[in-house]
Short mmCIF file of C-alpha atoms and ligand atoms in Angstrom, two decimals:
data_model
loop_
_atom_site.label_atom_id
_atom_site.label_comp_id
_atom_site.label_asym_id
_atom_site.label_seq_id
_atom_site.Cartn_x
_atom_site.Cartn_y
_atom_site.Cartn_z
CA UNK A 786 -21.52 -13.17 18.73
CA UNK A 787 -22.31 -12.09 15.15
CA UNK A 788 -23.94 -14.69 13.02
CA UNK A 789 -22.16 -15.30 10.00
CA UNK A 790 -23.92 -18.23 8.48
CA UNK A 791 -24.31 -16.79 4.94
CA UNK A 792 -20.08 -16.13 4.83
CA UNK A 793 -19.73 -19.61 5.72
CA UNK A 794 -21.95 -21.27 3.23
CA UNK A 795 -20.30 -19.06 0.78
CA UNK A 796 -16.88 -19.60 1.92
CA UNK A 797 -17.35 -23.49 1.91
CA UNK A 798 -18.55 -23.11 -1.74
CA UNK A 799 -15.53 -20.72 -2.32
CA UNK A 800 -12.66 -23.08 -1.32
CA UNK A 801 -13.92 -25.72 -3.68
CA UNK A 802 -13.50 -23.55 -6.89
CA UNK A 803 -10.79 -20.62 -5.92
CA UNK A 804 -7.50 -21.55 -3.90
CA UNK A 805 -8.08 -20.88 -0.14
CA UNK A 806 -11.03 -19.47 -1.26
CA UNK A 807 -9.97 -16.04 -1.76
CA UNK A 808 -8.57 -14.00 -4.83
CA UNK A 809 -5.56 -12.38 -2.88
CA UNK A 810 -4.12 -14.79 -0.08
CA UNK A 811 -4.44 -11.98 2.66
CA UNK A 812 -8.00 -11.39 2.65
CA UNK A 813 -8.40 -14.83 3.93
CA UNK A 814 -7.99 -14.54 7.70
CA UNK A 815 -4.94 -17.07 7.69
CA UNK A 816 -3.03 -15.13 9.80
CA UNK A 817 -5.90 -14.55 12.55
CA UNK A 818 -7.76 -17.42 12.48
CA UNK A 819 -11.32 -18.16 11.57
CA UNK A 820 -13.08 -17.74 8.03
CA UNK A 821 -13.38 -14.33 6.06
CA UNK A 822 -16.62 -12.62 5.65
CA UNK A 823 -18.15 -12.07 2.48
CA UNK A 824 -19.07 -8.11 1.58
CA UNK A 825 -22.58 -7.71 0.35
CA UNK A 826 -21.86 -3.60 0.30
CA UNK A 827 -19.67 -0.82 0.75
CA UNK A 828 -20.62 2.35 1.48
CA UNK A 829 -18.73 5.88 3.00
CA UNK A 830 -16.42 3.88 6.05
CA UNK A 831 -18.52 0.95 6.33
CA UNK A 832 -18.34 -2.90 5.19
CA UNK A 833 -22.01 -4.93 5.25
CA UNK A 834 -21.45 -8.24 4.88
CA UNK A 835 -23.87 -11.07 3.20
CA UNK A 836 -25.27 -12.01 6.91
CA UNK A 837 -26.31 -7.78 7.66
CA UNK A 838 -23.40 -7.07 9.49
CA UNK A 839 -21.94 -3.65 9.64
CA UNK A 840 -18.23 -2.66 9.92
CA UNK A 841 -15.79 0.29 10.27
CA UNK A 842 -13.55 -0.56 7.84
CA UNK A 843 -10.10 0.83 8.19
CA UNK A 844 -8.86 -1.55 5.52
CA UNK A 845 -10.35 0.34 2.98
CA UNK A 846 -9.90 -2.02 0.20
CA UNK A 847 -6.00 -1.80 1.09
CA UNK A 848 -5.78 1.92 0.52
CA UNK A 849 -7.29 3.12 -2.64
CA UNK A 850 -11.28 4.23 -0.42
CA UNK A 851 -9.31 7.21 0.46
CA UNK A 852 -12.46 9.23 0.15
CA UNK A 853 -15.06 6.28 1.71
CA UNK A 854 -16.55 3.27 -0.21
CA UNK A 855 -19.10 4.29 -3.20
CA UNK A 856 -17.86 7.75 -3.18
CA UNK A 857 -20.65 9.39 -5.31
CA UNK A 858 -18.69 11.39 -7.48
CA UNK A 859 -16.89 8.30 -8.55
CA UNK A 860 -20.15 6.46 -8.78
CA UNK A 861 -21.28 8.75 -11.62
CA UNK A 862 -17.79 8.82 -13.66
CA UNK A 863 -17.91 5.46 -13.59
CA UNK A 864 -21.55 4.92 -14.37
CA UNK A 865 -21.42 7.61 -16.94
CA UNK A 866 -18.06 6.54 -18.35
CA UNK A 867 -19.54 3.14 -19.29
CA UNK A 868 -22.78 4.30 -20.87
CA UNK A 869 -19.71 4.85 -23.93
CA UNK A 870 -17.96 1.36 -23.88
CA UNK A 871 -15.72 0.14 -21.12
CA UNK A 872 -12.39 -0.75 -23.50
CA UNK A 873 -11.67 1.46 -26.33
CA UNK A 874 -7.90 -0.04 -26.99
CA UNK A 875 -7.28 2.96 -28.97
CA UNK A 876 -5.57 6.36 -27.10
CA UNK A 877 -8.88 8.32 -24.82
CA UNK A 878 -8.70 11.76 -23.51
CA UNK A 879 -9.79 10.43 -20.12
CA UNK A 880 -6.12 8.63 -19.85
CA UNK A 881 -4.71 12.17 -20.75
CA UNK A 882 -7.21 13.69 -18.10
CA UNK A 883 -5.81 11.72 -15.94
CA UNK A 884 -1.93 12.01 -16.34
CA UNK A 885 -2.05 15.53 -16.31
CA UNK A 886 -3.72 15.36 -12.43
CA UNK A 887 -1.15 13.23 -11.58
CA UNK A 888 1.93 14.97 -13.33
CA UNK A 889 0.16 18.39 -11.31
CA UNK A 890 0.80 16.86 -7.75
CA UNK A 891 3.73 15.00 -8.30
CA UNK A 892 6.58 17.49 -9.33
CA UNK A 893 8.94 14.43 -10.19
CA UNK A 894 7.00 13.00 -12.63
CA UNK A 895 7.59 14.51 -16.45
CA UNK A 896 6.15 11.22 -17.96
CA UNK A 897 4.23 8.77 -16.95
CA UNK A 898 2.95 5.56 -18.49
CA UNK A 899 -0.26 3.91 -16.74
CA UNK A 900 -1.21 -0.13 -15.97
CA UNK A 901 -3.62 -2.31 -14.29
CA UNK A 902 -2.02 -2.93 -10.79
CA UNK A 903 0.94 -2.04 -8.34
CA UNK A 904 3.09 -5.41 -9.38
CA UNK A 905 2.94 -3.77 -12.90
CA UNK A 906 3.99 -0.65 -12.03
CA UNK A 907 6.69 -1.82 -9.70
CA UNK A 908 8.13 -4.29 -12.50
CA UNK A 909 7.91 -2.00 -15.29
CA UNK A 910 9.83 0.23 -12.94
CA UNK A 911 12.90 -1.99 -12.35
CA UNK A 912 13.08 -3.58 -16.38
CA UNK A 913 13.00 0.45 -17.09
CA UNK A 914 15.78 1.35 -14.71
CA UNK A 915 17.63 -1.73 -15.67
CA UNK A 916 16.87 -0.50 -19.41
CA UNK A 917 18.36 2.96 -18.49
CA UNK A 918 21.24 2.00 -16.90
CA UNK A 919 22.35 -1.08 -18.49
CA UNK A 920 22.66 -2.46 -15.12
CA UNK A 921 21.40 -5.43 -13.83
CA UNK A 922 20.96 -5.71 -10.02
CA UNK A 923 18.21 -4.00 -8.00
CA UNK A 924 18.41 -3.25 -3.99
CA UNK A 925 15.09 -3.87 -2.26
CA UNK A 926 14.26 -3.79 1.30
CA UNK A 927 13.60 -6.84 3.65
CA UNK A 928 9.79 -6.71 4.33
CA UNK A 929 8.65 -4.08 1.63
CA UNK A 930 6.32 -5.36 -0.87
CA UNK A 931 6.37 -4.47 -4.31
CA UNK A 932 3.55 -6.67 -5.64
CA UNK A 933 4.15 -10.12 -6.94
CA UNK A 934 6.74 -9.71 -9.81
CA UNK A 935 9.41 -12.84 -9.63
CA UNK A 936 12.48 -10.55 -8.93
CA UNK A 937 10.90 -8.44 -6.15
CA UNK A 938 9.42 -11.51 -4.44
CA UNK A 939 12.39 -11.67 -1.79
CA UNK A 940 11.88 -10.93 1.61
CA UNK A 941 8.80 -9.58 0.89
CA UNK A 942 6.14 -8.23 3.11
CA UNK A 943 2.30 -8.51 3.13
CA UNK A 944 0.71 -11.49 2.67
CA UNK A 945 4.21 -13.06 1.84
CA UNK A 946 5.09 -12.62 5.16
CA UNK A 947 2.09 -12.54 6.68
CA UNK A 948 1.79 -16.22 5.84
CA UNK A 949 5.50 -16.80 6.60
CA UNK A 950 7.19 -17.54 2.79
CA UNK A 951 8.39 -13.84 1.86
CA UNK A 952 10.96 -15.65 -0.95
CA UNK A 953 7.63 -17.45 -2.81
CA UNK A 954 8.22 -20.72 -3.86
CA UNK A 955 8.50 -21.26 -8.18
CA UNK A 956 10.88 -18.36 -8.74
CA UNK A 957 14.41 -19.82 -9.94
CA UNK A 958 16.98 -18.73 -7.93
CA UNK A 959 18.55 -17.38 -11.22
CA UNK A 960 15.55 -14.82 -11.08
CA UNK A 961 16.50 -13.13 -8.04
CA UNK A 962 19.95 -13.22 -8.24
CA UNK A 963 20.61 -9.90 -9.41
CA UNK A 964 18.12 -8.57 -6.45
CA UNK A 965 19.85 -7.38 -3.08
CA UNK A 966 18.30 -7.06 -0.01
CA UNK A 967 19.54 -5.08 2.71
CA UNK A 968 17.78 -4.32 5.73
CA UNK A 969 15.59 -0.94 6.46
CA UNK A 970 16.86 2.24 8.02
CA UNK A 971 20.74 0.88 7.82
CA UNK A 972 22.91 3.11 6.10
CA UNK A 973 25.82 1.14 6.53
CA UNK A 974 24.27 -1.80 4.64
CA UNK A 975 23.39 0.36 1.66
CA UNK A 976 26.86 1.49 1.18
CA UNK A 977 28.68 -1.97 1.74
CA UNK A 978 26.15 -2.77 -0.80
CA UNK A 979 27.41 -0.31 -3.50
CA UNK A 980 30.84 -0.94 -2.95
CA UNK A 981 30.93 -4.64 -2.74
CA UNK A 982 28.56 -3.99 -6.15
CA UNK A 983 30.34 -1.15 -8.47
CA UNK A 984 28.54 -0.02 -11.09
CA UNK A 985 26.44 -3.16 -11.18
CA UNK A 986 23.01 -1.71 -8.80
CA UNK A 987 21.03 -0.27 -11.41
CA UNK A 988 18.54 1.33 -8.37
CA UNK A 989 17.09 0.68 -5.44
CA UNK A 990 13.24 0.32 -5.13
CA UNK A 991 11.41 1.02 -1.51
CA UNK A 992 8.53 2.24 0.44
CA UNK A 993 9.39 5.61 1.37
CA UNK A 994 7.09 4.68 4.23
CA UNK A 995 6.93 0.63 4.56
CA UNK A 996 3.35 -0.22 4.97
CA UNK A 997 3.74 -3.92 4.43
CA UNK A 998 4.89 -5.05 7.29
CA UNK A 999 2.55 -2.98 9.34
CA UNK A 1000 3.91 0.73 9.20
CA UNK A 1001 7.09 1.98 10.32
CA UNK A 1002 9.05 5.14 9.62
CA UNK A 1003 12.31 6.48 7.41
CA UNK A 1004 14.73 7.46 10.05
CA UNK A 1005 15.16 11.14 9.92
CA UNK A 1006 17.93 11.59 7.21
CA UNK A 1007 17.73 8.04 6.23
CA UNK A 1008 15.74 9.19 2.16
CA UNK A 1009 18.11 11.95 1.74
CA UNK A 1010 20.98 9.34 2.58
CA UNK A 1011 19.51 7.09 -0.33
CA UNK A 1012 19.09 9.82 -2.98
CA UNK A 1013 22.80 10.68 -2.16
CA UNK A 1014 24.15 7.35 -2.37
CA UNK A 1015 22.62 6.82 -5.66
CA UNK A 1016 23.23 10.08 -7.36
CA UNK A 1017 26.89 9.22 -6.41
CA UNK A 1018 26.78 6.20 -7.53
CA UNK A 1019 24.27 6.66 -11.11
CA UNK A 1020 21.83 4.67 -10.15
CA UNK A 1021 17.98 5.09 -10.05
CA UNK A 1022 16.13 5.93 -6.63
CA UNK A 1023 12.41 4.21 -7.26
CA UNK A 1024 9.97 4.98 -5.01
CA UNK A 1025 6.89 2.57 -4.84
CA UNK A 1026 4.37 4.82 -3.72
CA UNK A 1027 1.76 2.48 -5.01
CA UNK A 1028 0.22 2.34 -1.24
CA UNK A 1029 1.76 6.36 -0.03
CA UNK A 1030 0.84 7.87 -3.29
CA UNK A 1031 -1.98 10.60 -2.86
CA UNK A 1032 -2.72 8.63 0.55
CA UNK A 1033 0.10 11.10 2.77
CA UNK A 1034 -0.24 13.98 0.77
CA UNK A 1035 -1.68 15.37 -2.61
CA UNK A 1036 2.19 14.43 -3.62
CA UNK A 1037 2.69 11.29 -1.78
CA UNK A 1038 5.85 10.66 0.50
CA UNK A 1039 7.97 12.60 -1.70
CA UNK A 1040 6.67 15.68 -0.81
CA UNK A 1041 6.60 14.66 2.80
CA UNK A 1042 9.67 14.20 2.67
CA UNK A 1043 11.10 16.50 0.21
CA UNK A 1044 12.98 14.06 -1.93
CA UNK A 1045 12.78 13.95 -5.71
CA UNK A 1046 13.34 10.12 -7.01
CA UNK A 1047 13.93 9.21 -10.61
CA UNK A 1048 10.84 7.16 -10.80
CA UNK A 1049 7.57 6.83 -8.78
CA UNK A 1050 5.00 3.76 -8.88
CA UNK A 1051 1.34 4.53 -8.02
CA UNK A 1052 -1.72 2.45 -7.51
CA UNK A 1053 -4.33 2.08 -5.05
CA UNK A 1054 -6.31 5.70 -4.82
CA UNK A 1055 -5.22 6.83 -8.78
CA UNK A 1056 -7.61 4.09 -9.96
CA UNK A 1057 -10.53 4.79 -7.49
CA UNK A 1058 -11.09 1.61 -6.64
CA UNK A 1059 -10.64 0.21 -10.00
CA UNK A 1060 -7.91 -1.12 -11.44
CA UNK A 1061 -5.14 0.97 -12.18
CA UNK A 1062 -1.38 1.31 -11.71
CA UNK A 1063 1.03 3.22 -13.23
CA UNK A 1064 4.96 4.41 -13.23
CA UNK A 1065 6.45 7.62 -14.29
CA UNK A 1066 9.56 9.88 -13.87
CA UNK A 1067 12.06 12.24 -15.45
CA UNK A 1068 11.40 12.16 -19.24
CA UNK A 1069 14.96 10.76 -20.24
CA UNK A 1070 14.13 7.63 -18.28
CA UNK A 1071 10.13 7.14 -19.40
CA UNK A 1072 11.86 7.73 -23.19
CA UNK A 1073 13.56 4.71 -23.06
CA UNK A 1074 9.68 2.92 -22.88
CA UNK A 1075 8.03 1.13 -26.15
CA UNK A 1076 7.41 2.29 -28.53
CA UNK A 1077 10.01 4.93 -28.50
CA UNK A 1078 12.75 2.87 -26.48
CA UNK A 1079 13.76 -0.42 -26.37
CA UNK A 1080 12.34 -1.10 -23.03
CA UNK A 1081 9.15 -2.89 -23.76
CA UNK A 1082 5.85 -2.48 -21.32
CA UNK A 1083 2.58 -2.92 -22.48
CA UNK A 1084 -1.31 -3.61 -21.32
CA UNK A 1085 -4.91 -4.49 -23.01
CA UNK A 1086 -6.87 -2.93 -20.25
CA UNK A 1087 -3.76 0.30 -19.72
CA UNK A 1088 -5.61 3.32 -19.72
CA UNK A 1089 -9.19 2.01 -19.65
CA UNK A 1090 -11.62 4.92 -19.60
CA UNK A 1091 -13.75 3.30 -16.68
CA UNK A 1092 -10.57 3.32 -14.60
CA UNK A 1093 -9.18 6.34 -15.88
CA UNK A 1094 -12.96 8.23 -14.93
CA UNK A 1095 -12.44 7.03 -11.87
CA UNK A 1096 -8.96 8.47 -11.15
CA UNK A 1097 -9.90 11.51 -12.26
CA UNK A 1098 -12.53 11.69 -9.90
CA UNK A 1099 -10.85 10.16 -7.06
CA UNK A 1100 -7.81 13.23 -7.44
CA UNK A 1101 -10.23 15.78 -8.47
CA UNK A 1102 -11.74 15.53 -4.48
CA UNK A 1103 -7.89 15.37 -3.00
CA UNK A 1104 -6.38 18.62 -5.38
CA UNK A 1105 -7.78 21.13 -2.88
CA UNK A 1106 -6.23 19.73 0.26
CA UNK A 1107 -9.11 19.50 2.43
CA UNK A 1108 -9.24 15.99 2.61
CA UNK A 1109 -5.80 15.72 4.33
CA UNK A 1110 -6.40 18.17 6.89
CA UNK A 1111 -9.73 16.40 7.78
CA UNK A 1112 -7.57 12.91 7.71
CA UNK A 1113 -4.82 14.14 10.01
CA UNK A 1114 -7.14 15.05 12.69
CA UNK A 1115 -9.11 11.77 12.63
CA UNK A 1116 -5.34 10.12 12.76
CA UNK A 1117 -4.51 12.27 15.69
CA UNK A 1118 -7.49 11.62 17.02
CA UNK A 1119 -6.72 7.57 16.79
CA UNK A 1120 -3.12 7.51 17.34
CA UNK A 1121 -4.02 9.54 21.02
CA UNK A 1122 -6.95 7.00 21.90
CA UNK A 1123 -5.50 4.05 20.95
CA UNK A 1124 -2.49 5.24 22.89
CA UNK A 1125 -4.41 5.87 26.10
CA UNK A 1126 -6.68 2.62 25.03
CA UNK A 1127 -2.93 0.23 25.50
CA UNK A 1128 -2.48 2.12 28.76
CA UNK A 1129 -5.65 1.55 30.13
CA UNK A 1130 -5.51 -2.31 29.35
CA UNK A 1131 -2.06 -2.54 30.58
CA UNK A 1132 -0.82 -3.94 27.01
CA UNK A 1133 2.08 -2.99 25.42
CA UNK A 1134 1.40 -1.66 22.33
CA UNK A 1135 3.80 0.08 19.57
CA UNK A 1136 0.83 2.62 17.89
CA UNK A 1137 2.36 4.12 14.89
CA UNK A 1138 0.57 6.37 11.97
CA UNK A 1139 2.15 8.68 9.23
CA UNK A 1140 -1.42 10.73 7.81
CA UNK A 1141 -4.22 8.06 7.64
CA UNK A 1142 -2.16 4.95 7.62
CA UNK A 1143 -1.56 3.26 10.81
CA UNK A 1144 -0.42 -0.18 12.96
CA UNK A 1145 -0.81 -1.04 16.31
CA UNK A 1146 2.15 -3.62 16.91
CA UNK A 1147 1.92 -5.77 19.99
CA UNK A 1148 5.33 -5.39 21.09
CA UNK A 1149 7.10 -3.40 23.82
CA UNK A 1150 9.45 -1.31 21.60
CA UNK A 1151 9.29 0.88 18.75
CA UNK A 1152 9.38 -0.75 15.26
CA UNK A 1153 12.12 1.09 12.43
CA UNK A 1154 12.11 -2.34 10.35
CA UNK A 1155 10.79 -5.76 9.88
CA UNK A 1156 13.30 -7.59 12.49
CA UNK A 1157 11.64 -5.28 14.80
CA UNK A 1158 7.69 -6.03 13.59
CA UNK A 1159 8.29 -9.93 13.94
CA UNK A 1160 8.27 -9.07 17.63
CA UNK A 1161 5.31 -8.34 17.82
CA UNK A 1162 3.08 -10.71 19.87
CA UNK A 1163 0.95 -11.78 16.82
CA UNK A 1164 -1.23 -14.51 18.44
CA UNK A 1165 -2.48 -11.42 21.08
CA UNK A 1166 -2.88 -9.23 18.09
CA UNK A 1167 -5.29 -12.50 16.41
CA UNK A 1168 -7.33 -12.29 19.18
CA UNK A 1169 -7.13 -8.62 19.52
CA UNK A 1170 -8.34 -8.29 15.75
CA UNK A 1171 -11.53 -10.60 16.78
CA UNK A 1172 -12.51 -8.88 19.60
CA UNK A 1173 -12.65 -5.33 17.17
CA UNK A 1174 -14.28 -7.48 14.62
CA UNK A 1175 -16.90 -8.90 17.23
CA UNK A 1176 -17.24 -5.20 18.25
CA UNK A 1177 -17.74 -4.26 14.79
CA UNK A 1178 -14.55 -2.92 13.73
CA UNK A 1179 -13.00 -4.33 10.85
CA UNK A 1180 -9.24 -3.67 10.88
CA UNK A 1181 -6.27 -5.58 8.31
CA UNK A 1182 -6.79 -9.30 9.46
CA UNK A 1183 -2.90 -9.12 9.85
CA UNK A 1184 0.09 -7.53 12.77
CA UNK A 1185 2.11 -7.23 9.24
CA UNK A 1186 -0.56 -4.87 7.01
CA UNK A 1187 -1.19 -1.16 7.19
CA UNK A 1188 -4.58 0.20 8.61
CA UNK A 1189 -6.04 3.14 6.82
CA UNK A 1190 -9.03 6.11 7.33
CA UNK A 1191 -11.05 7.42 5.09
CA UNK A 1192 -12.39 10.91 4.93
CA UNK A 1193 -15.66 9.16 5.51
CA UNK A 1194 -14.81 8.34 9.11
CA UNK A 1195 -15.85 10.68 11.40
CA UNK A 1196 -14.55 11.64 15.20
CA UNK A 1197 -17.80 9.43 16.34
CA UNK A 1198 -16.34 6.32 14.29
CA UNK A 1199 -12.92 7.36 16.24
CA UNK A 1200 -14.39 7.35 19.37
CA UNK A 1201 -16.23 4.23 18.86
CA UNK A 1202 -13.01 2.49 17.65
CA UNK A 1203 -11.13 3.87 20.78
CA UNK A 1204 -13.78 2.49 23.22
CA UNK A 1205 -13.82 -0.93 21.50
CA UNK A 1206 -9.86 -1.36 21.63
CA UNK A 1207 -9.83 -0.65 25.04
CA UNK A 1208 -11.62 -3.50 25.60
CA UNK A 1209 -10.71 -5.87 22.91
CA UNK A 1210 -6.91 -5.01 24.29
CA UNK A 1211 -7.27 -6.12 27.62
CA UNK A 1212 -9.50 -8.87 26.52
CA UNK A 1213 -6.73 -10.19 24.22
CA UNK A 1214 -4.43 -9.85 27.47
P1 KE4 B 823 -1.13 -4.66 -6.51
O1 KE4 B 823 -0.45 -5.50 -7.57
O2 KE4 B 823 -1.74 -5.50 -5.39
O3 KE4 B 823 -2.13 -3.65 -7.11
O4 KE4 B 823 -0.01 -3.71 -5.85
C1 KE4 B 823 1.13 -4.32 -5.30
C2 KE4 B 823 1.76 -3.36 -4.30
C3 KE4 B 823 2.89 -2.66 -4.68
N1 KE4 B 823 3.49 -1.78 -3.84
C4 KE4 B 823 2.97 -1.54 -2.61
C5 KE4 B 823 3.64 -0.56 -1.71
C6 KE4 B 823 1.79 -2.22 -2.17
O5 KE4 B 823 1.30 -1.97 -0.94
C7 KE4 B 823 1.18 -3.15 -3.04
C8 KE4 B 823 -0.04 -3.94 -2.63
N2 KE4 B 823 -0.48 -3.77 -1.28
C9 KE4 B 823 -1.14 -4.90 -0.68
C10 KE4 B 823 -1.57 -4.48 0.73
N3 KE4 B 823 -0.51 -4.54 1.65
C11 KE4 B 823 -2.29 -5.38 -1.50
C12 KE4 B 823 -3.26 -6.26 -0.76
C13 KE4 B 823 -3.30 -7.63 -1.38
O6 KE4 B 823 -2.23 -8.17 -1.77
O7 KE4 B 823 -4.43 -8.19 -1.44
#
């Protein structure tokens, strides 16, 4: 067994000065049991924590260490970025820098306007769409999570459904009652929706790949379906690509997928690990923003040339492509082990990836949507997640969260990882 004496003492002195002793409630090992451990360092695919442990880490700070913890590049635009202030409040060149990368990958996007985290984006997204179309109700999908904003916390995933309140308590009912949510994947819902709702739905947000209830898959057809239904119907098709952005491809899910949505969010990997989110779209829409429109969005720390550096260096490593070649064979290289690893222990196990994200659901058939991922056997996949740790792999301490590689990772990390779930599988029999 790992000693973690050093977590503990920390934790215990944690819990008495930040709720549940954590700063984001799924980093605290509710939903597996036991106590979090405390990182002392991160560094290409690995976690040490304060007691000298070493981890794989395919949480990856939930998705933005697309290129490995400490990337060095990003070290020095950071470090160098500082040495001239850390907040200018005024307009930078490095925010320009950096929406100009992100306007070159993402064909949609004409305009773009940046923030400090997903929930902004994703909320700035929906009052803008609202703004546009003088509508007021939004569709949203049971288990996707859009960060904490009070009318997209309904049926939520991540750690709102990991710890089993997606609709989060304090949010008047009057705040979500313009938000409709339909299930995943079901056609039929989203048109009973639009006609029982005529020209009320002023767009419909989603994952174009949910990764917060684990991950699961768009039906083929199923994105074109939604861009058609609302084109027809002149509403807004948002795509929160806060965790698929730059993580599937240089141009997210959208280019996967060859859909062009009126809006995008982003997150995650476009801050490099530091705090940044951001929203952007056809021009006509993103005119309608302050201080040009009435739609009013604003941010101290928006644009922050620390973050900003580190965007730019985060996107200058993924323009050329390589990285998602490299990615796609590690993936391939999982998805097959971890397949052969469920057969070997006899477990049933639902392995699904799209690029570098992944989720191994305990459950003996495939998952297309949430009603499918509750399933999952989730006290086997607690003791399947502490047998990896024990093993020293550290994967999402929940069945409902996304796993993801870095390009640090190598085949030998892989292999390791494929030996290690063999056993941990059958062990968690
Ligand atoms: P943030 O506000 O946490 O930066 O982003 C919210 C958000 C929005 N949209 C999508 C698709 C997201 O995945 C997220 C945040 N993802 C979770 C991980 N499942 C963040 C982890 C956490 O809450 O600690």
């Amino acid at each position: 067994m790992m000693s973690r004496t050093q977590s503990e003492l920390l934790f215990a002195e944690a819990l008495r000065c930040i709720p549940g002793g954590v700063n984001s409630p799924v980093r605290a090992f509710r939903a597996v049991g036991g106590q979090p451990f405390f990182t002392a360092r991160a560094f290409g695919a690995r976690l040490e924590d304060v007691d000298g442990n070493v981890y794989i880490d395919y949480v990856g700070t939930w998705g933005p260490a697309i290129l490995g913890h400490a990337f060095p590049k990003i070290i020095r635009a950071v470090q160098e970025a500082a040495g001239r202030g850390t907040s200018f409040g005024t307009p930078n060149p490095l925010e320009m820098r950096l929406a100009k990368w992100v306007l070159e990958s993402v064909p949609s996007i004409q305009k773009i306007r940046f923030c400090n985290s997903g929930t902004e984006a994703t909320m700035s997204a929906v009052r803008l769409a609202r703004g546009f179309t003088g509508r007021d109700k939004i569709i949203k999908f049971d288990g996707c999570y859009h960060g904490h904003s009070d009318s997209l916390l309904v049926k939520a995933g991540s750690g709102a459904l990991t710890l089993g309140y997606p609709d989060s308590a304090g949010v008047p009912a009057a705040f979500t009652q313009h938000t409709i949510v339909l299930p995943f994947n079901d056609e039929a819902a989203v048109r009973a929706a639009f006609e029982a709702n005529p020209d009320q739905i002023a767009g419909i947000i989603l994952e174009p790949v949910p990764g917060n209830a684990g991950l699961y898959l768009p039906k083929p057809g199923y994105l074109d379906f939604l861009r058609r239904m609302t084109a027809e119907n002149r509403a807004l098709l948002i795509f929160d690509e806060v965790m698929t952005g730059f993580r599937l491809a240089r141009g997210g899910a959208q280019q996967i997928y060859h859909i062009t949505p009126d809006l995008s969010c982003f997150g995650k990997i476009i801050g490099g690990g530091l705090p940044v989110g951001a929203f952007g779209g056809r021009a006509e829409i993103m005119d309608c923003l302050a201080p040009i429109g009435p739609v009013y969005q604003a941010g101290t720390l928006s644009g922050n040339p620390l973050a900003m550096a580190a965007g730019i260096a985060a996107l200058e490593e993924l323009a050329s492509g390589e990285v998602y070649q490299h990615l796609e064979e590690l993936g391939a290289a999982l998805e097959a082990g971890m397949r052969d690893a469920a057969k070997s222990a006899g477990v049933p196990v639902q392995f699904q990836r799209a690029g570098s994200m992944f989720c191994g659901y305990f459950t003996e058939t495939p998952v297309w949507n949430v009603s499918d991922a509750m399933r999952s056997d989730r006290q086997r996949f607690a003791r399947y997640f502490h047998g990896m740790l024990e093993r020293g792999i550290y994967l999402a301490p929940s069945q409902f969260e996304a796993g993801f590689i870095s390009a640090a990772h190598t085949m030998q990390d892989i292999e390791k990882t494929v030996s290690a779930a063999a056993e941990a599988m059958k062990a968690a029999a």
